[in-house]
mmCIF file of C-alpha atoms in Angstrom:
data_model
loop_
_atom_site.group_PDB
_atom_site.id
_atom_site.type_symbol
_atom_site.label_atom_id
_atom_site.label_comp_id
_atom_site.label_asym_id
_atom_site.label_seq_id
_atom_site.Cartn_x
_atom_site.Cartn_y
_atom_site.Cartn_z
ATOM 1 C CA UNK A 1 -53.168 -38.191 6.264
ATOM 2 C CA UNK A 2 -49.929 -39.746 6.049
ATOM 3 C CA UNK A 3 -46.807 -37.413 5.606
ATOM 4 C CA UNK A 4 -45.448 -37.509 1.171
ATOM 5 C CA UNK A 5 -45.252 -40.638 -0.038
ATOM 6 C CA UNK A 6 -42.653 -41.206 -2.753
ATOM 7 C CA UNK A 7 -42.713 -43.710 -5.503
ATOM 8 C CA UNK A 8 -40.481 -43.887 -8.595
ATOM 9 C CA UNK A 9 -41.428 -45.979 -11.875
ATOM 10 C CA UNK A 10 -39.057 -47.349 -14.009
ATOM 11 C CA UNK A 11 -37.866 -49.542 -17.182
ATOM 12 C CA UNK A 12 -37.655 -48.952 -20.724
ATOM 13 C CA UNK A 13 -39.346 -47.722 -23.474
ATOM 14 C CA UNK A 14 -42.476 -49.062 -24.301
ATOM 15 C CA UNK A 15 -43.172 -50.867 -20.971
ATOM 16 C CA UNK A 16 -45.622 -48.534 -19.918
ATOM 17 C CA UNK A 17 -43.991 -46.374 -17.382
ATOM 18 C CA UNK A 18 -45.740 -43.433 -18.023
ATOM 19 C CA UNK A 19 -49.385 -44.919 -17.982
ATOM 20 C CA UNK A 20 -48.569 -46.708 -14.807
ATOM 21 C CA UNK A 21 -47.174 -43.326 -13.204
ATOM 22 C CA UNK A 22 -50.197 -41.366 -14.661
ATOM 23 C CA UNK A 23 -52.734 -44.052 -13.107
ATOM 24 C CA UNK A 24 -50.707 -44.022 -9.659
ATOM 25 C CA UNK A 25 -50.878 -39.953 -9.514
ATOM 26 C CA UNK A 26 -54.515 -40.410 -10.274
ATOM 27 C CA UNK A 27 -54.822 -43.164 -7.680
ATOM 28 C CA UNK A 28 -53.539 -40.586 -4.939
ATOM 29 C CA UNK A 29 -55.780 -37.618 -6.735
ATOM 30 C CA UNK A 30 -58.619 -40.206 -5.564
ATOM 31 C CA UNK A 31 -57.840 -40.648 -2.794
ATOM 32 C CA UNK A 32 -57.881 -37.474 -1.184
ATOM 33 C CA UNK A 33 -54.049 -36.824 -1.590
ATOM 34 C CA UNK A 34 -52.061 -33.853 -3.165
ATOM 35 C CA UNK A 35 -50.291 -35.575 -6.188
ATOM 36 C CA UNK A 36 -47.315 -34.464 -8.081
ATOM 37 C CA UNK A 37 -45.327 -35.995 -11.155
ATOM 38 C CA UNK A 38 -42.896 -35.821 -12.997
ATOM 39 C CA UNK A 39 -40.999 -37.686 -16.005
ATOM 40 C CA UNK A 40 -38.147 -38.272 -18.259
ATOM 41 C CA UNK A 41 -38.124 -40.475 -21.083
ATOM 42 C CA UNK A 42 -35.051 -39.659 -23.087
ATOM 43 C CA UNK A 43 -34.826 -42.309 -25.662
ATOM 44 C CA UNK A 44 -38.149 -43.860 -24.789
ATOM 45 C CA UNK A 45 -39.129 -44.800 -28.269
ATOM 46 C CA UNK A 46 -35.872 -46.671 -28.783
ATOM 47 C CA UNK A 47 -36.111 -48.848 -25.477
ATOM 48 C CA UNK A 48 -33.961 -45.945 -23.340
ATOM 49 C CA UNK A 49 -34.521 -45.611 -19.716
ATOM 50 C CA UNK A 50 -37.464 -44.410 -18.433
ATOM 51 C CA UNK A 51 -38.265 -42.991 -14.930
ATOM 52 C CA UNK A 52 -41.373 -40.933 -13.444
ATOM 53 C CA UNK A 53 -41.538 -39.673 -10.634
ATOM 54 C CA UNK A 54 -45.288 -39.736 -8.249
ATOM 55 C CA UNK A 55 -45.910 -37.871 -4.955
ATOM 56 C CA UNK A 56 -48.898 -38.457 -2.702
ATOM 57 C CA UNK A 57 -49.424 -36.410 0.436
ATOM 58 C CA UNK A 58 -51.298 -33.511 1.996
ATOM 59 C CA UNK A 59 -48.461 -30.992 1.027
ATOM 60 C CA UNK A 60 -46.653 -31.883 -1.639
ATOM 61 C CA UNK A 61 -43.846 -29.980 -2.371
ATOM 62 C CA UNK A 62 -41.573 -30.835 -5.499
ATOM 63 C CA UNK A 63 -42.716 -33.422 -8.484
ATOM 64 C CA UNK A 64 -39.610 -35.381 -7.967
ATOM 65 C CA UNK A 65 -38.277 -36.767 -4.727
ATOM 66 C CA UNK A 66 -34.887 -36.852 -3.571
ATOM 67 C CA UNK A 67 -32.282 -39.667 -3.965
ATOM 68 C CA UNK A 68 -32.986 -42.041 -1.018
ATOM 69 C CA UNK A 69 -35.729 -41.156 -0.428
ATOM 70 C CA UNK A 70 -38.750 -43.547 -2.313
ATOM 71 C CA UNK A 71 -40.618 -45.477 -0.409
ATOM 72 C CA UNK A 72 -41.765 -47.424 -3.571
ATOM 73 C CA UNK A 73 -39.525 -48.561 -6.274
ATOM 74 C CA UNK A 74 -41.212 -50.080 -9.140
ATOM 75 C CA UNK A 75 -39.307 -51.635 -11.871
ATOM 76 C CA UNK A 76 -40.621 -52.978 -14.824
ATOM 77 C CA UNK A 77 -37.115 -54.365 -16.187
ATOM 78 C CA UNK A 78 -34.975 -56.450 -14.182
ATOM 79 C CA UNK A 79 -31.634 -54.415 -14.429
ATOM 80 C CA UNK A 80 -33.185 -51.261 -13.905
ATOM 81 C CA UNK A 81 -33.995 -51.766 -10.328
ATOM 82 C CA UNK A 82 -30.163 -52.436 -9.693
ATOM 83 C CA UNK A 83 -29.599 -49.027 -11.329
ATOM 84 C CA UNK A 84 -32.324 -47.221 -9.322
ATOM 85 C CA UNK A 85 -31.655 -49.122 -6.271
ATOM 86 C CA UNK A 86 -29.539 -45.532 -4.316
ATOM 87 C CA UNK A 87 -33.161 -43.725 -4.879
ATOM 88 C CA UNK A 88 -34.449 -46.142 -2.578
ATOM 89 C CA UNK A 89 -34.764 -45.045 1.095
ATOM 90 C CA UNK A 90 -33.435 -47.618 3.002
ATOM 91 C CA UNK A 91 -35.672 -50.188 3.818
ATOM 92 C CA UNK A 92 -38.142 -49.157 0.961
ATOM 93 C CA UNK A 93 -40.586 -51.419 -0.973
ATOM 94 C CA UNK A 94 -38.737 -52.455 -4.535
ATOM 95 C CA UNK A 95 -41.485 -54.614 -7.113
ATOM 96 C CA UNK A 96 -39.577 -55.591 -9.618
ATOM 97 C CA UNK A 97 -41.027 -56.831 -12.608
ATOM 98 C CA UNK A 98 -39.092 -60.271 -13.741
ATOM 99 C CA UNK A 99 -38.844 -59.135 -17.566
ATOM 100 C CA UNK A 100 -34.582 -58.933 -19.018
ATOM 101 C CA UNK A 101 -34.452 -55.997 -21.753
ATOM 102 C CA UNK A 102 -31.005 -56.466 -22.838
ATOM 103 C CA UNK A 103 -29.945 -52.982 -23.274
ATOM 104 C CA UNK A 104 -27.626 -52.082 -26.017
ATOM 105 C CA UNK A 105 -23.974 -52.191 -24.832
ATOM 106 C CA UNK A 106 -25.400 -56.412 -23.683
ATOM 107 C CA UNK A 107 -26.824 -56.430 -27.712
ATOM 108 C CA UNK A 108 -23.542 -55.072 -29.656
ATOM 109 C CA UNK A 109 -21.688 -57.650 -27.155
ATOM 110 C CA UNK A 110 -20.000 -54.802 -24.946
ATOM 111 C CA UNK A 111 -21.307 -56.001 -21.915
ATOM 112 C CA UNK A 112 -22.944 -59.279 -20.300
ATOM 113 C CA UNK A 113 -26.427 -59.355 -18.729
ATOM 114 C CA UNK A 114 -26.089 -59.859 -15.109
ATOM 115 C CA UNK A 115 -27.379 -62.897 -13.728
ATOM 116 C CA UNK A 116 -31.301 -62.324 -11.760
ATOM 117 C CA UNK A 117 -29.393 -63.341 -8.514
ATOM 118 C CA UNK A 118 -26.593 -60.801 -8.852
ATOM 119 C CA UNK A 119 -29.038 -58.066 -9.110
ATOM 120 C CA UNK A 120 -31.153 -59.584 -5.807
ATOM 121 C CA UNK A 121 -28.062 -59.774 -4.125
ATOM 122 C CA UNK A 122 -27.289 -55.969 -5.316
ATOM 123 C CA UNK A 123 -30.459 -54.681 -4.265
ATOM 124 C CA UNK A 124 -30.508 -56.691 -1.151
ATOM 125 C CA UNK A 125 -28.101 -54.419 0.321
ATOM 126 C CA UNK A 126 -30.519 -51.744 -0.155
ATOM 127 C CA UNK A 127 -33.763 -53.549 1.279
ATOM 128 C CA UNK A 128 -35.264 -56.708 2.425
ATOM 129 C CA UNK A 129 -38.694 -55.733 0.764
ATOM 130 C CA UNK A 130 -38.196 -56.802 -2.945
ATOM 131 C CA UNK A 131 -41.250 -58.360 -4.527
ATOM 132 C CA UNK A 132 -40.638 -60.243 -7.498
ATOM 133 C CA UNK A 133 -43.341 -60.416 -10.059
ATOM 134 C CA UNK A 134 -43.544 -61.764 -13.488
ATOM 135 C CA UNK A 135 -45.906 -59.202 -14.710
ATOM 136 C CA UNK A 136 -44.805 -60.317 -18.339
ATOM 137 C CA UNK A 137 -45.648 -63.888 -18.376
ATOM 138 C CA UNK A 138 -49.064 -62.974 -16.563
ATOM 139 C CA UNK A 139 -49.755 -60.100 -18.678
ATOM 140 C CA UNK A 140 -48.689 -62.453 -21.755
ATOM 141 C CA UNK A 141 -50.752 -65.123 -20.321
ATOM 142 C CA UNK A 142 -53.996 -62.267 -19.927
ATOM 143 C CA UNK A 143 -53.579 -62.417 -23.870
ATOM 144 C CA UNK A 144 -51.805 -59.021 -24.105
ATOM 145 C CA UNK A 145 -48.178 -58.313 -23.085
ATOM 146 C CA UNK A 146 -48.945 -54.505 -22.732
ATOM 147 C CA UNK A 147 -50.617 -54.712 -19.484
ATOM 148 C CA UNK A 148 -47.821 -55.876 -17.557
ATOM 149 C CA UNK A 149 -47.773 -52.023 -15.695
ATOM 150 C CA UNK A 150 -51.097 -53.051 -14.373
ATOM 151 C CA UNK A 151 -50.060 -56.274 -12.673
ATOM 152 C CA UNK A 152 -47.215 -54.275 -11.486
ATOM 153 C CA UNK A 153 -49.613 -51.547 -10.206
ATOM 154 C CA UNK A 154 -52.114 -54.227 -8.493
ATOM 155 C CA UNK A 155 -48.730 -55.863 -7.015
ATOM 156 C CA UNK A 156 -48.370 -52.324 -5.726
ATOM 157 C CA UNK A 157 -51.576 -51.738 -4.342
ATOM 158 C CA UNK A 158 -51.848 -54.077 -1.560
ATOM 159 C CA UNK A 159 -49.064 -52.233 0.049
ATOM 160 C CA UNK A 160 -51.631 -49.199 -0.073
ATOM 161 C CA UNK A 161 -54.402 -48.402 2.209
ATOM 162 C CA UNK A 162 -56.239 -46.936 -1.202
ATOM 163 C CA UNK A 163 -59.478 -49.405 -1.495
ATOM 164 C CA UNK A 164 -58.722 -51.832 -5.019
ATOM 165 C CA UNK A 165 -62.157 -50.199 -6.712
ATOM 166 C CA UNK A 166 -60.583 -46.561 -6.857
ATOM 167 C CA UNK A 167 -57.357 -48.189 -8.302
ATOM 168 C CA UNK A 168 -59.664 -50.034 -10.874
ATOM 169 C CA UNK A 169 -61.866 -46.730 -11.434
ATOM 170 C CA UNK A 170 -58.459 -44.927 -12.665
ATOM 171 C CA UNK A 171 -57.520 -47.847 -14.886
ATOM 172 C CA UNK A 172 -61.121 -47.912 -16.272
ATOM 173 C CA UNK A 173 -61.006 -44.471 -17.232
ATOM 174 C CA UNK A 174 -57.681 -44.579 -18.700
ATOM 175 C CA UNK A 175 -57.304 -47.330 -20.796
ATOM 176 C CA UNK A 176 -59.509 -47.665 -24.119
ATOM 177 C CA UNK A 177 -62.356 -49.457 -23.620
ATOM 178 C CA UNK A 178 -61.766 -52.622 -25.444
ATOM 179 C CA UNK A 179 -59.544 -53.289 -22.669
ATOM 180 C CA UNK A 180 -60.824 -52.517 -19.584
ATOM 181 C CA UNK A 181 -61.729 -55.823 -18.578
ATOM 182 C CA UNK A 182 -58.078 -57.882 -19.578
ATOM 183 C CA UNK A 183 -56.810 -54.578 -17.285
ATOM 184 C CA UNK A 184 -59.010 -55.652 -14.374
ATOM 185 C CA UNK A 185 -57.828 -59.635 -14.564
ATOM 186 C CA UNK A 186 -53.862 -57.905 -14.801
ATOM 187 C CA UNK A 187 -54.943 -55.789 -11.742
ATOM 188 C CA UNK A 188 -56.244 -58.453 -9.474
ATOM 189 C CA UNK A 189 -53.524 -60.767 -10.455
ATOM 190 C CA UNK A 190 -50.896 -58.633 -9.787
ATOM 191 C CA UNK A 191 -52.869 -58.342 -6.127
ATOM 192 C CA UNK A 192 -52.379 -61.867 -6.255
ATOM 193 C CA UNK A 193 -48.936 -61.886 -6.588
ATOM 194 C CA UNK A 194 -47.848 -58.832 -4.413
#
């Protein structure tokens, strides 16, 4: 087995984080790996920052990595991976998904939303290895905007050497079942577009 792996989700309230970090801790479960996790979600309920931490490895020691030290960033809101970015190790994998959530200082006209190329450029500094998704628009397109996490997470899996049917077994078993299949189509499209 492969020494801890580190991953750290983020974005706001409501865009899934904690399902997607609950399916990824799973995902490693599955796969034969000691998984830890471990969450904050603040102001979750009122679009506040939310992060969760996920470790996979045969001795895991902490539920939350260390600051430079993830070796997958995954950001469900565009800012947010700029504001993550020093958790990174360098080098590290950042999936970011295309989606602006102006956050409140941008909505009461404090502040100005930065442009999608001054956050690339910001990140950039970090790591080459940003893969930009629009896990919105797909999941939109899929007919429900609530499974953008699971193209994120199928993005996310083909950087994995976890097989794509124990990734869809853990979705399966934790979404309701109404939506188990639009979950599979935002799974393999996000595979498409990692």
């Amino acid at each position: 087995m492969e020494d801890v792996i580190n991953f750290l989700f983020v974005g706001v309230g409501g865009q899934g984080i904690l399902t997607a970090s609950d399916i990824a801790a799973s995902v490693g479960l599955e796969a034969g790996y000691e998984a830890k996790k471990s969450e904050v979600h603040g102001f979750s309920q009122r679009g506040g920052v939310v992060e969760s931490h996920v470790r996979w490895g045969e001795d895991v020691g902490a539920p939350t990595a260390e600051k430079g030290t993830i070796d997958f960033l995954i950001a469900l809101e565009v800012l947010e991976s700029a504001r993550w970015i020093d958790w990174l190790r360098p080098d590290g994998a950042l999936f970011i998904n295309r989606q602006r959530i102006a956050p409140m200082s941008v909505t009461v006209g404090d502040a100005s939303y930065p442009s999608e190329e001054s956050i690339l450029e910001a990140v950039g500094r970090r790591t080459d290895d940003v893969t930009l998704v629009d896990g919105f628009g797909i999941a939109e397109e899929l007919g429900d905007a609530r499974m953008t996490n699971t193209v994120l997470l199928g993005a996310l899996s083909t950087r994995l050497s976890v097989r794509p049917e124990t990734w869809l077994a853990v979705i399966e078993r934790r979404v309701p079942p109404k939506y188990v299949e639009m979950n599979r189509k935002a799974f393999e499209e996000g595979r498409r577009h990692g």
